[in-house]
JSON list of C-alpha atoms in Angstrom, two decimals:
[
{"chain": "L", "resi": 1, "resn": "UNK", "atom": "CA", "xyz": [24.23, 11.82, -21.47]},
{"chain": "L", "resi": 2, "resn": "UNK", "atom": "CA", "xyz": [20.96, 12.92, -23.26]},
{"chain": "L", "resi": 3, "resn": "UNK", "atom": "CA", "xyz": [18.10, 10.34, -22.60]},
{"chain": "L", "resi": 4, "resn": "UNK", "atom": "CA", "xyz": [15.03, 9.99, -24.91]},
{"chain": "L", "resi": 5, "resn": "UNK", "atom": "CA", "xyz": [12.04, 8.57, -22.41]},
{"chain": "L", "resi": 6, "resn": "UNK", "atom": "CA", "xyz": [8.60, 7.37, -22.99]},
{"chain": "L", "resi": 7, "resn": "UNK", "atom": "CA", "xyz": [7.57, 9.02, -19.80]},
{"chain": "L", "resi": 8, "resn": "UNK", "atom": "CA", "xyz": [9.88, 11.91, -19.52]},
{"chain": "L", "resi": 9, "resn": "UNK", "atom": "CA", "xyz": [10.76, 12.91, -22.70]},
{"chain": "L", "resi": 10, "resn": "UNK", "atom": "CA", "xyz": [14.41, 14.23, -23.47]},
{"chain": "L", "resi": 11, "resn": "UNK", "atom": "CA", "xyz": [16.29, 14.53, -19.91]},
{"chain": "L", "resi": 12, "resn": "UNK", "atom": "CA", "xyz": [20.01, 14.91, -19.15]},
{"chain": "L", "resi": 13, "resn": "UNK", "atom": "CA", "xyz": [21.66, 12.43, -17.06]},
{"chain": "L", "resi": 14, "resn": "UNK", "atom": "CA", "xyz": [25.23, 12.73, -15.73]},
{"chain": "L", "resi": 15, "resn": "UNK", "atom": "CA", "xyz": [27.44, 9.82, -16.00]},
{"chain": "L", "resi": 16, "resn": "UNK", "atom": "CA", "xyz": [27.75, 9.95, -12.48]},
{"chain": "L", "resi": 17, "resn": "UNK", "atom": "CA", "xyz": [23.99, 9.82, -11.87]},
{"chain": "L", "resi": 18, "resn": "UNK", "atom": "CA", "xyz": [24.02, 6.04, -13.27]},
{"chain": "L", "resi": 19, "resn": "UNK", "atom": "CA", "xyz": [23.46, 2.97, -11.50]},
{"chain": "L", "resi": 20, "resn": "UNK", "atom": "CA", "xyz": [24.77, 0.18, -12.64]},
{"chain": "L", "resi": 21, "resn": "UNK", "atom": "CA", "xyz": [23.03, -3.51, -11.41]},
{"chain": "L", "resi": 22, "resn": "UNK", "atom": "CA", "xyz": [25.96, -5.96, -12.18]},
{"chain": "L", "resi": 23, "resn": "UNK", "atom": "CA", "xyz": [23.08, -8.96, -12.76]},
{"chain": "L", "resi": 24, "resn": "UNK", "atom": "CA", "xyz": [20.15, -6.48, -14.04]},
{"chain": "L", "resi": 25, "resn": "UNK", "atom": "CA", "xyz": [17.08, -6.48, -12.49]},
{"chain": "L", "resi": 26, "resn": "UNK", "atom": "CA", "xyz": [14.63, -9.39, -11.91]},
{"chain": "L", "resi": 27, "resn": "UNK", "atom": "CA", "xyz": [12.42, -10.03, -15.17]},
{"chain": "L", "resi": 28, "resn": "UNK", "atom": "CA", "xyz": [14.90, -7.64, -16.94]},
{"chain": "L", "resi": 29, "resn": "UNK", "atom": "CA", "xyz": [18.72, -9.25, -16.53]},
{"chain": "L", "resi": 30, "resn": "UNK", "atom": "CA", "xyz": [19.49, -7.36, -20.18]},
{"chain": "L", "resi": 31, "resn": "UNK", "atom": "CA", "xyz": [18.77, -4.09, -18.30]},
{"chain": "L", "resi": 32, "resn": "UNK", "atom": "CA", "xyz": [22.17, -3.43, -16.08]},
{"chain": "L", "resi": 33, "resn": "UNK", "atom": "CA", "xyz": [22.22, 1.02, -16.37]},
{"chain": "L", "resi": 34, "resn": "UNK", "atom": "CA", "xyz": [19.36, 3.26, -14.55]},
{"chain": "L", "resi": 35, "resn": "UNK", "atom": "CA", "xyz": [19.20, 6.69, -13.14]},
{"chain": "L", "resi": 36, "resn": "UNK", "atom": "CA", "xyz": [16.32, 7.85, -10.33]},
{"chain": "L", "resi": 37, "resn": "UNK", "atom": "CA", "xyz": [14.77, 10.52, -11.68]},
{"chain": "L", "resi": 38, "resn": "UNK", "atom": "CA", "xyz": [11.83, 12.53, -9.20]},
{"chain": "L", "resi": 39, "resn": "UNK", "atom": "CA", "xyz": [8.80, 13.17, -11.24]},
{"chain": "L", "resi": 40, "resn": "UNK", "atom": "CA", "xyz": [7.21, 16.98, -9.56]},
{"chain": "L", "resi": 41, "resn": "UNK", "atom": "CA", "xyz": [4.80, 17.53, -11.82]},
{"chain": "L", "resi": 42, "resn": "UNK", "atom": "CA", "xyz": [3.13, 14.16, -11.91]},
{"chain": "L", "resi": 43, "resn": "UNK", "atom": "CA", "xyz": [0.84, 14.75, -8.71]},
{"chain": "L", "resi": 44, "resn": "UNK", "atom": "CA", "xyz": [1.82, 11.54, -7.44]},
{"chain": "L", "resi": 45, "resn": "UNK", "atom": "CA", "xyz": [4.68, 12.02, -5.74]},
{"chain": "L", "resi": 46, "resn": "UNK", "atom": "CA", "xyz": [4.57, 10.74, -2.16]},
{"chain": "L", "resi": 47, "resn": "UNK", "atom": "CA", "xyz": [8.32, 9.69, -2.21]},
{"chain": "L", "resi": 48, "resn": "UNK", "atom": "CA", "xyz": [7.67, 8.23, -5.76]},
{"chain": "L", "resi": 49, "resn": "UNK", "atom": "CA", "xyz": [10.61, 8.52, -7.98]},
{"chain": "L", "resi": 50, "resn": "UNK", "atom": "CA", "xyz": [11.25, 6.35, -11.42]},
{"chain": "L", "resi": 51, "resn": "UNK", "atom": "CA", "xyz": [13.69, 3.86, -11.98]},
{"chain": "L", "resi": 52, "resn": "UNK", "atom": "CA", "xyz": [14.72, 4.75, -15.49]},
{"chain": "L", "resi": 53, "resn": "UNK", "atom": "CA", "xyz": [16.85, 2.58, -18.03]},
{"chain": "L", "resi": 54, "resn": "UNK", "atom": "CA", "xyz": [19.50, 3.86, -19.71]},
{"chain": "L", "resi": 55, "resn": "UNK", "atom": "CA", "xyz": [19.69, 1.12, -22.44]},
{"chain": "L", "resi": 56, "resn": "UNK", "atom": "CA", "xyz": [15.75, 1.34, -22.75]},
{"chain": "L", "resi": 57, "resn": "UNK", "atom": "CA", "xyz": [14.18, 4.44, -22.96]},
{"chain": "L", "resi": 58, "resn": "UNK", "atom": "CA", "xyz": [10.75, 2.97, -22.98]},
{"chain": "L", "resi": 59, "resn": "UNK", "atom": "CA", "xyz": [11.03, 1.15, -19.94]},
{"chain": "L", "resi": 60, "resn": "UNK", "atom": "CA", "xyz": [10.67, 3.58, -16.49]},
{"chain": "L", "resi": 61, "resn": "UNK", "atom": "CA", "xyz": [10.26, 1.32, -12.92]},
{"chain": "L", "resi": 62, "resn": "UNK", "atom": "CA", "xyz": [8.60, 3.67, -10.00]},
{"chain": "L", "resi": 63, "resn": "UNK", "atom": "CA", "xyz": [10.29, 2.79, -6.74]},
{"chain": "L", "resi": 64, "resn": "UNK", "atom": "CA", "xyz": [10.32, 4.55, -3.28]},
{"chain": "L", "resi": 65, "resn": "UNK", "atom": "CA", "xyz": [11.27, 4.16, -0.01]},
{"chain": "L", "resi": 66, "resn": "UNK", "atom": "CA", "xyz": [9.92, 1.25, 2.12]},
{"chain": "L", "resi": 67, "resn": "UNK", "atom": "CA", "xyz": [9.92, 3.21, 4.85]},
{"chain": "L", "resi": 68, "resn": "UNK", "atom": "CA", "xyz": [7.24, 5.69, 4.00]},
{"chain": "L", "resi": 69, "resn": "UNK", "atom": "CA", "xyz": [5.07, 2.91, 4.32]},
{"chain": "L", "resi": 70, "resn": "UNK", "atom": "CA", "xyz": [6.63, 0.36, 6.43]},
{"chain": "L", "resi": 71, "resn": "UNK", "atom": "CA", "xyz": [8.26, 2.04, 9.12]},
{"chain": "L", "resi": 72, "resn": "UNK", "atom": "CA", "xyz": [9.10, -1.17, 10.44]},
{"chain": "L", "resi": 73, "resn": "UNK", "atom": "CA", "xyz": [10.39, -2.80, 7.10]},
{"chain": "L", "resi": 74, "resn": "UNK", "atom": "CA", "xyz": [14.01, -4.40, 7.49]},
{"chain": "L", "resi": 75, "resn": "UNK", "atom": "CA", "xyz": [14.43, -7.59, 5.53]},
{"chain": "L", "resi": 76, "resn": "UNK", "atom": "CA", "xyz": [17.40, -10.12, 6.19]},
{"chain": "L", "resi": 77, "resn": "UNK", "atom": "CA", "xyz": [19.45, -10.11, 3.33]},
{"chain": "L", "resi": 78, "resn": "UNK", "atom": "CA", "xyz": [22.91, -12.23, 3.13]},
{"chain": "L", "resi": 79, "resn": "UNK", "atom": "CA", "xyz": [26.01, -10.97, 2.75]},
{"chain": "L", "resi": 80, "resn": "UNK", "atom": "CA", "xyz": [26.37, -13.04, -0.77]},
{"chain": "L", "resi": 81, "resn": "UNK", "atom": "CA", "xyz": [23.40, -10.94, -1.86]},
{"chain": "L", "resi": 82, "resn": "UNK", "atom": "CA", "xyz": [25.24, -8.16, -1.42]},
{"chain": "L", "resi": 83, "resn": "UNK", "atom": "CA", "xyz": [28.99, -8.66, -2.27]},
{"chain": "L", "resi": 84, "resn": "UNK", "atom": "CA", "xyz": [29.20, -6.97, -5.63]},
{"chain": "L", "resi": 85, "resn": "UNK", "atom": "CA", "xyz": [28.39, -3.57, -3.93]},
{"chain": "L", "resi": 86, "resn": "UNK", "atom": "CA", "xyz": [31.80, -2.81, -2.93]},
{"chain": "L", "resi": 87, "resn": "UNK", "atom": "CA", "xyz": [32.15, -1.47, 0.78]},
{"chain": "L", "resi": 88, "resn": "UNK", "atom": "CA", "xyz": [28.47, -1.10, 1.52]},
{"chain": "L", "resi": 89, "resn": "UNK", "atom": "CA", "xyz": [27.68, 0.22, 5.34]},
{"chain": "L", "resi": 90, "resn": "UNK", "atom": "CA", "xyz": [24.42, 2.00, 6.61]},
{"chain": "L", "resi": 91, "resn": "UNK", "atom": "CA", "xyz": [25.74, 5.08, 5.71]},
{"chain": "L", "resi": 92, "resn": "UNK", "atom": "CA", "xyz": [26.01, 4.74, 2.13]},
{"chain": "L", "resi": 93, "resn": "UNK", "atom": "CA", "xyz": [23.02, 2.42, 1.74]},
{"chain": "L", "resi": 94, "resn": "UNK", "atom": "CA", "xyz": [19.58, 3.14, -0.46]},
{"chain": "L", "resi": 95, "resn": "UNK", "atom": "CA", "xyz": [17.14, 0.78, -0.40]},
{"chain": "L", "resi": 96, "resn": "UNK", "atom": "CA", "xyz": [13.93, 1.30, -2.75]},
{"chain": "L", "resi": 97, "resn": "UNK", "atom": "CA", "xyz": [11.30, -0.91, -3.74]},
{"chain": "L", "resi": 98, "resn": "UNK", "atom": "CA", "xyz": [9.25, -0.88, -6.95]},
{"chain": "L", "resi": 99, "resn": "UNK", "atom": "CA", "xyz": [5.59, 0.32, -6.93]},
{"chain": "L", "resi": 100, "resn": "UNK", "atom": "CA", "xyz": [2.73, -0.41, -9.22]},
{"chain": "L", "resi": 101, "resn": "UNK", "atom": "CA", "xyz": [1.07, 2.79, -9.84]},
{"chain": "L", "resi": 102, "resn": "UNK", "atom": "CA", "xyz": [-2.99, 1.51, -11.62]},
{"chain": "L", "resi": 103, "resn": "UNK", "atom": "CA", "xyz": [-5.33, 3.61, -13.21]},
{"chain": "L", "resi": 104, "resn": "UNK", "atom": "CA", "xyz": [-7.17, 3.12, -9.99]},
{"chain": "L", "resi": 105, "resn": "UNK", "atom": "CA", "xyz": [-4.96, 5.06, -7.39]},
{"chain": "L", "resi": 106, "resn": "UNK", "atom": "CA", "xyz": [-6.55, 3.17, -4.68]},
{"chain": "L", "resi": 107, "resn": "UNK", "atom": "CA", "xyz": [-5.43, 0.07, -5.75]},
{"chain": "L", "resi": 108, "resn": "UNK", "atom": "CA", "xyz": [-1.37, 0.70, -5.42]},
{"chain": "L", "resi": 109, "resn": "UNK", "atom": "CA", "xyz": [1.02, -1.51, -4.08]},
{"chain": "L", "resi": 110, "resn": "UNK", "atom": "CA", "xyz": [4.90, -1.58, -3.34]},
{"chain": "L", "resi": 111, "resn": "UNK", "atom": "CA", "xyz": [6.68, -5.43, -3.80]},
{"chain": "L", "resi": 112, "resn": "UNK", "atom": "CA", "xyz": [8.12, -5.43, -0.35]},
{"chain": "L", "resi": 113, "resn": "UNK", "atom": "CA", "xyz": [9.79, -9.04, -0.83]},
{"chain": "L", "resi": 114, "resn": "UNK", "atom": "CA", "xyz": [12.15, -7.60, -3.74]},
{"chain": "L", "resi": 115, "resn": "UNK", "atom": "CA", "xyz": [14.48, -4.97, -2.81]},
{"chain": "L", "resi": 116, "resn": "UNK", "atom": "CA", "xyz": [16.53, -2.89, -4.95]},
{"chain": "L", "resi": 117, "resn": "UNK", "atom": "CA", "xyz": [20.00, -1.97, -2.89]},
{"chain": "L", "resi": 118, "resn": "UNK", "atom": "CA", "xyz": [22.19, 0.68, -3.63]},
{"chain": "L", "resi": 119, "resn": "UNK", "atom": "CA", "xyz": [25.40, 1.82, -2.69]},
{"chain": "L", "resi": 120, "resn": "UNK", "atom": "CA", "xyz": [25.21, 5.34, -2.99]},
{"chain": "L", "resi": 121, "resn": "UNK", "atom": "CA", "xyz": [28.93, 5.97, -2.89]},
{"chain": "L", "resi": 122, "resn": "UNK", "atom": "CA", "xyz": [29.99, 3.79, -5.42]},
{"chain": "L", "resi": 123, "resn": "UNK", "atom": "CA", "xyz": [26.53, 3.84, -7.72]},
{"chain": "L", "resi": 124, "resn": "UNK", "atom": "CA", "xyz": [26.74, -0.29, -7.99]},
{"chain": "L", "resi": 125, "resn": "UNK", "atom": "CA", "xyz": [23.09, -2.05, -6.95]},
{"chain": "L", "resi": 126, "resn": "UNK", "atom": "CA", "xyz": [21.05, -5.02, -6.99]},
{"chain": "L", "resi": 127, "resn": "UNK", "atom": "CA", "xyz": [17.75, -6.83, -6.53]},
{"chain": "L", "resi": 128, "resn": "UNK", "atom": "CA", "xyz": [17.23, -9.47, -4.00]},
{"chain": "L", "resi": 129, "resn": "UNK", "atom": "CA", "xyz": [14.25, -11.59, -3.06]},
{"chain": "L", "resi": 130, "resn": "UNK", "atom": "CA", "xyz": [13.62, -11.44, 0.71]},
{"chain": "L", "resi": 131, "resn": "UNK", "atom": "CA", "xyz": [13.05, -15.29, 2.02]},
{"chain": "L", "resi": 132, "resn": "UNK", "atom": "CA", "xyz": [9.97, -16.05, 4.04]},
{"chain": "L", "resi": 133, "resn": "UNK", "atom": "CA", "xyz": [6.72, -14.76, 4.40]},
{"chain": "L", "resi": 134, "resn": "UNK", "atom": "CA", "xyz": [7.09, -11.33, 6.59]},
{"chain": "L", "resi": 135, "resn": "UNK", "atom": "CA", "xyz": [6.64, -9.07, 3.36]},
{"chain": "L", "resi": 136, "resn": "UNK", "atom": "CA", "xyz": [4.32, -9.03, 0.57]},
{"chain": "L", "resi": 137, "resn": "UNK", "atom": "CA", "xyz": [5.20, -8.85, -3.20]},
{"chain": "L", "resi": 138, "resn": "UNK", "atom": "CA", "xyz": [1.82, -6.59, -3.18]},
{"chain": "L", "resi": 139, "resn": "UNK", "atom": "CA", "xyz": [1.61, -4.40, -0.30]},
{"chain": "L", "resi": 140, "resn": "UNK", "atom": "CA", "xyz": [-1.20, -1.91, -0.46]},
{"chain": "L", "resi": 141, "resn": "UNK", "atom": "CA", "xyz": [-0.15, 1.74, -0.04]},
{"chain": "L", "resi": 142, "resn": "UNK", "atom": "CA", "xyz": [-2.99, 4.14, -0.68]},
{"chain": "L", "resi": 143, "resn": "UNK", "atom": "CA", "xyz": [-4.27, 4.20, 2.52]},
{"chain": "L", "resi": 144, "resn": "UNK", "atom": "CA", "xyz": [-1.27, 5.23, 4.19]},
{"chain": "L", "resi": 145, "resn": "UNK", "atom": "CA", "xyz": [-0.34, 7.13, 1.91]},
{"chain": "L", "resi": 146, "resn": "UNK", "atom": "CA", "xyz": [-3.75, 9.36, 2.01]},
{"chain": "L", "resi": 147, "resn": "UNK", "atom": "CA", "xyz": [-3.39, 9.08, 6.00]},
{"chain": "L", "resi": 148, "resn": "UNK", "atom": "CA", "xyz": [0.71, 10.57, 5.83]},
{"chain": "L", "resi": 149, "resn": "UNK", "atom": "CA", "xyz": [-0.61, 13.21, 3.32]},
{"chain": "L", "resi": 150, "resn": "UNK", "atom": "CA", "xyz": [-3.31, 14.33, 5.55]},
{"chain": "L", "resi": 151, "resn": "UNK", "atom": "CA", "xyz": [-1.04, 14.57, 8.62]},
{"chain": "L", "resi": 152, "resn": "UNK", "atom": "CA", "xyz": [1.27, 17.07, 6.80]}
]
């Protein structure tokens, strides 16, 4: 499938490269069809990858790992949360969280409080909100980020 982006321009995206979010994605329940695609040439990149829609070209979501940043993170989640993955175990798990990327680098932050959880086998994901107050919807990441690239 041939893909028109804002941020990418024209990119190619197997059918079996598509994630499908049975309930969409919080803010954006209209928007059920993505594909991760790893941006090299944007500088950024620390383990930043974007969340692209299929149905919207416009509309591109950077996500990365929590644990980059979080070594620690590991929300509760319940089972209900999770049912429409089909089979999901830790070995076919993915679990991403969205970034916001400002003008002012310094100032990023990752939403640790809602999740994006993918079954990697069978491509089906969603978006959960993480009760209680262990994880921040803005978690600043430039610092360790900075620190990790220095150590490499």
């Amino acid at each position: 499938m041939r893909v028109n982006t804002k941020i990418f321009g024209e990119v190619d995206i197997a059918d079996d490269k598509i994630i499908e979010f049975a309930g969409g994605i919080i803010g954006f329940p209209e928007l059920r069809q993505f594909a991760l695609i790893h941006d090299e040439e944007r500088g950024i990149n620390a383990g930043i990858r974007w969340m692209q829609s299929i149905q919207e070209p416009g509309f591109a979501m950077p996500v990365m790992d929590p644990l980059l940043v979080k070594p620690d993170y590991n929300p509760e989640v319940e089972d209900e949360l999770l049912k429409d993955l089909d089979g999901l175990d830790t070995e076919n798990l993915l679990v991403l969280v969205t970034a916001t990327i400002p003008s002012d680098l310094t100032k990023m932050t990752v939403n640790l409080r809602g999740p994006i959880i993918i079954n990697s086998l069978t491509r089906k994901a969603c978006q959960v909100i993480v009760e209680g107050e262990d994880y921040a919807v803005k978690f600043p990441i430039y610092e360790i980020l900075r620190a990790r690239k220095a150590g490499e």
